[in-house]
Tab-separated table of C-alpha atoms in Angstrom:
chain	number	residue	atom	x	y	z
A	185	LYS	CA	1.104	17.787	19.653
A	186	ALA	CA	-1.875	15.599	18.775
A	187	ALA	CA	-5.582	16.142	18.272
A	188	LYS	CA	-8.756	14.137	18.813
A	189	MET	CA	-11.883	15.043	16.943
A	190	LYS	CA	-15.385	13.752	17.626
A	191	GLU	CA	-18.142	13.960	15.080
A	192	LEU	CA	-21.340	13.906	17.084
A	193	GLU	CA	-23.672	13.200	14.166
A	194	VAL	CA	-22.080	9.859	13.274
A	195	LYS	CA	-20.242	9.321	16.576
A	196	THR	CA	-16.833	8.576	15.092
A	197	ILE	CA	-13.568	9.459	16.800
A	198	LYS	CA	-10.595	10.515	14.698
A	199	GLU	CA	-7.059	10.750	16.062
A	200	PHE	CA	-4.452	12.903	14.365
A	201	GLY	CA	-0.768	12.854	15.302
A	202	PHE	CA	-0.897	10.354	18.209
A	203	THR	CA	1.787	8.162	16.608
A	204	GLU	CA	5.283	9.267	15.714
A	205	ASP	CA	4.849	8.332	12.044
A	206	SER	CA	1.666	10.438	11.688
A	207	THR	CA	3.348	13.809	12.255
A	208	GLN	CA	5.847	15.837	10.291
A	209	GLU	CA	8.054	18.274	12.115
A	210	SER	CA	8.811	21.543	10.378
A	211	THR	CA	12.242	21.798	8.793
A	212	LEU	CA	12.180	25.534	9.531
A	213	GLU	CA	10.902	25.870	13.110
A	214	PRO	CA	10.639	23.536	16.153
A	215	TYR	CA	6.967	22.579	15.785
A	216	ILE	CA	4.775	19.945	14.134
A	217	SER	CA	3.524	21.286	10.817
A	218	ILE	CA	1.473	18.311	9.570
A	219	TRP	CA	-0.777	15.890	11.483
A	220	HIS	CA	-2.087	12.822	9.671
A	221	LEU	CA	-4.971	10.587	10.674
A	222	ASN	CA	-3.639	7.629	12.689
A	223	GLU	CA	-6.855	6.089	14.059
A	224	LEU	CA	-10.567	6.154	13.372
A	225	GLU	CA	-13.165	4.574	15.651
A	226	ASP	CA	-16.718	3.998	14.401
A	227	THR	CA	-20.004	3.865	16.315
A	228	HIS	CA	-19.470	0.197	17.265
A	229	ALA	CA	-15.922	0.732	18.660
A	230	ASN	CA	-14.335	-0.823	15.555
A	231	LYS	CA	-10.989	0.819	14.857
A	232	ILE	CA	-9.139	1.566	11.650
A	233	TYR	CA	-5.390	2.159	12.029
A	234	TYR	CA	-3.251	4.155	9.605
A	235	THR	CA	0.555	3.913	9.401
A	236	TYR	CA	2.931	6.040	7.353
A	237	LEU	CA	6.388	6.018	5.787
A	238	VAL	CA	8.291	9.050	7.100
A	239	ASN	CA	11.028	10.537	4.912
A	240	PRO	CA	11.727	7.388	2.856
A	241	SER	CA	14.686	7.444	0.481
A	242	ASP	CA	15.844	11.083	0.113
A	243	ASP	CA	12.329	12.452	0.505
A	244	ILE	CA	11.138	14.965	3.080
A	245	ALA	CA	7.545	13.749	3.119
A	246	ILE	CA	5.069	11.345	4.671
A	247	TYR	CA	3.362	8.625	2.615
A	248	LEU	CA	0.414	6.448	3.601
A	249	ASN	CA	1.871	2.967	4.168
A	250	GLU	CA	-0.909	0.761	5.524
A	251	ILE	CA	-4.529	0.754	6.650
A	252	LYS	CA	-5.675	-1.983	9.055
A	253	TYR	CA	-9.271	-2.804	9.933
A	254	GLY	CA	-9.650	-5.999	11.951
A	255	VAL	CA	-8.003	-8.772	9.913
A	256	ASN	CA	-8.074	-6.671	6.724
A	257	THR	CA	-5.022	-4.768	5.511
A	258	ILE	CA	-4.481	-2.365	2.627
A	259	LYS	CA	-0.814	-1.810	1.747
A	260	PHE	CA	0.493	1.039	-0.384
A	261	ASN	CA	3.791	0.449	-2.235
A	262	TYR	CA	5.790	3.202	-3.923
A	263	ASN	CA	8.652	3.762	-6.346
A	264	PHE	CA	11.016	6.450	-5.078
A	265	ASN	CA	13.520	8.729	-6.828
A	266	GLU	CA	12.203	8.163	-10.365
A	267	TYR	CA	10.353	11.453	-10.504
A	268	THR	CA	10.134	14.563	-8.333
A	269	ALA	CA	6.433	15.255	-7.859
A	270	PHE	CA	6.993	18.238	-5.569
A	271	ASN	CA	10.000	20.077	-4.220
A	272	GLY	CA	9.228	23.240	-2.274
A	273	TYR	CA	7.464	24.500	0.818
A	274	LYS	CA	4.083	23.351	2.152
A	275	TYR	CA	2.532	23.795	5.581
A	276	GLY	CA	5.528	25.682	6.964
A	277	THR	CA	8.080	23.028	6.069
A	278	ASP	CA	10.386	22.032	3.244
A	279	VAL	CA	8.820	19.126	1.313
A	280	LYS	CA	10.386	16.871	-1.307
A	281	GLN	CA	8.155	14.154	-2.779
A	282	THR	CA	9.550	11.609	-5.248
A	283	GLY	CA	7.233	8.701	-4.446
A	284	LEU	CA	4.832	7.421	-7.075
A	285	LEU	CA	2.255	4.864	-5.974
A	286	LYS	CA	3.279	1.558	-7.594
A	287	ASN	CA	0.510	-0.731	-6.339
A	288	ILE	CA	-2.147	-1.239	-3.687
A	289	VAL	CA	-2.446	-4.688	-2.093
A	290	VAL	CA	-5.614	-5.731	-0.221
A	291	GLU	CA	-5.274	-8.677	2.180
A	292	ASN	CA	-7.520	-10.605	4.569
A	293	ASN	CA	-5.710	-12.568	7.305
A	294	GLY	CA	-2.482	-12.154	5.306
A	295	ASN	CA	-4.018	-13.685	2.152
A	296	LEU	CA	-4.259	-11.713	-1.076
A	297	VAL	CA	-7.769	-10.496	-1.881
A	298	ARG	CA	-6.869	-8.189	-4.771
A	299	LYS	CA	-4.078	-6.011	-6.078
A	300	TYR	CA	-4.172	-2.810	-8.098
A	301	VAL	CA	-1.084	-2.070	-10.220
A	302	LEU	CA	-0.649	1.525	-11.363
A	303	ASP	CA	1.257	2.546	-14.497
A	304	TYR	CA	2.253	6.059	-15.476
A	305	THR	CA	3.061	7.918	-18.656
A	306	GLN	CA	5.275	10.961	-18.845
A	307	ILE	CA	4.137	14.019	-20.762
A	308	ASP	CA	6.774	16.731	-20.879
A	309	TYR	CA	8.013	16.977	-17.291
A	310	THR	CA	5.020	15.457	-15.497
A	311	LYS	CA	3.922	11.867	-14.851
A	312	PHE	CA	0.241	11.020	-15.254
A	313	LEU	CA	-1.648	7.876	-14.258
A	314	SER	CA	-2.112	5.894	-17.479
A	315	LYS	CA	-3.386	2.476	-16.421
A	316	ILE	CA	-4.786	0.585	-13.422
A	317	THR	CA	-4.661	-3.218	-13.608
A	318	TYR	CA	-6.784	-5.286	-11.208
A	319	THR	CA	-5.289	-8.633	-10.168
A	320	GLY	CA	-7.428	-11.245	-8.392
A	321	SER	CA	-6.799	-13.296	-5.250
A	322	ASP	CA	-4.814	-15.936	-7.184
A	323	GLY	CA	-2.174	-13.270	-7.973
A	324	ILE	CA	-2.344	-14.119	-11.698
A	325	SER	CA	-5.816	-13.363	-13.107
A	326	ASN	CA	-6.312	-9.804	-14.362
A	327	LEU	CA	-9.403	-7.918	-15.388
A	328	PRO	CA	-9.059	-5.644	-18.433
A	329	PRO	CA	-7.171	-2.553	-17.251
A	330	VAL	CA	-8.724	0.866	-16.811
A	331	GLU	CA	-6.774	3.187	-19.099
A	332	PHE	CA	-6.491	6.968	-19.140
A	333	THR	CA	-5.445	9.227	-21.994
A	334	TYR	CA	-4.454	12.864	-21.817
A	335	TYR	CA	-4.575	15.728	-24.244
A	336	GLN	CA	-1.091	16.930	-25.102
A	337	ASN	CA	-0.658	20.612	-25.828
A	338	GLU	CA	1.150	21.689	-28.943
A	339	LYS	CA	4.328	23.536	-28.128
A	340	GLY	CA	5.501	26.628	-29.861
A	341	TRP	CA	4.816	30.253	-30.434
A	342	GLU	CA	2.293	31.923	-32.597
A	343	ASN	CA	3.021	35.381	-33.919
A	344	ASN	CA	-0.057	37.499	-33.271
A	345	GLU	CA	0.121	41.285	-33.508
A	346	ALA	CA	-2.896	41.664	-31.189
A	347	TRP	CA	-0.835	40.380	-28.251
A	348	LYS	CA	1.883	42.790	-27.228
A	349	PRO	CA	4.009	42.501	-24.095
A	350	PRO	CA	3.315	45.142	-21.432
A	351	THR	CA	6.875	46.401	-21.767
A	352	SER	CA	9.755	46.051	-24.134
A	353	PHE	CA	12.523	43.593	-23.406
A	354	GLY	CA	16.194	44.098	-24.106
A	355	SER	CA	16.549	47.735	-23.087
A	356	THR	CA	18.764	48.833	-20.195
A	357	LYS	CA	15.760	50.261	-18.308
A	358	ASP	CA	14.010	47.947	-15.792
A	359	ALA	CA	10.278	48.137	-16.558
A	360	GLY	CA	9.334	45.501	-13.957
A	361	ALA	CA	8.660	42.551	-16.283
A	362	ARG	CA	10.427	39.266	-15.539
A	363	VAL	CA	10.848	36.063	-17.506
A	364	ALA	CA	10.604	32.946	-15.311
A	365	ASP	CA	8.977	29.511	-15.199
A	366	VAL	CA	6.099	30.358	-12.844
A	367	ASN	CA	3.811	27.359	-13.500
A	368	GLY	CA	6.444	24.594	-13.403
A	369	ASP	CA	6.032	23.404	-17.011
A	370	GLY	CA	9.700	23.969	-17.894
A	371	LEU	CA	8.909	26.900	-20.205
A	372	LEU	CA	9.549	30.573	-19.563
A	373	ASP	CA	6.582	32.764	-18.697
A	374	ILE	CA	6.274	36.560	-18.521
């Protein structure tokens, strides 16, 4: 059910699946299909602990929730059910992911060190990271945000006689060609 891995070169020990929240059981068969890292020990016996959110909201997924290293904590906060990032099968199990990372909070002894706020923009049917805002330990001061822009494809068809479909459509004979959305962009593909 769980696995330990030693890296001899750097002498770290990694534990996968030793905690209940670090495994995902298959929705199809009675076995664990995903093991996540739950502990890492370095060469000086310092340990980093990882905790996860399992199937939050209506999701069938595991999300990184918190990383602890001594008195330091990194917390990951999500918005759920605003957007379906993935809905299908991965690793032998049904997976539904609607969580978008909202912010990352870094603390020392429970006191805020910094916070990263993530904003998204929607292009067609997909959300893309558009801005990261860094907030200081006072919870008010912000550095100028890091912003991302994306190229947006022009939609439409271009009539070009050089491109002919491999078969004709509309006849009663099945020539093997299908029209379906194969790349998930919401448009039909051949």
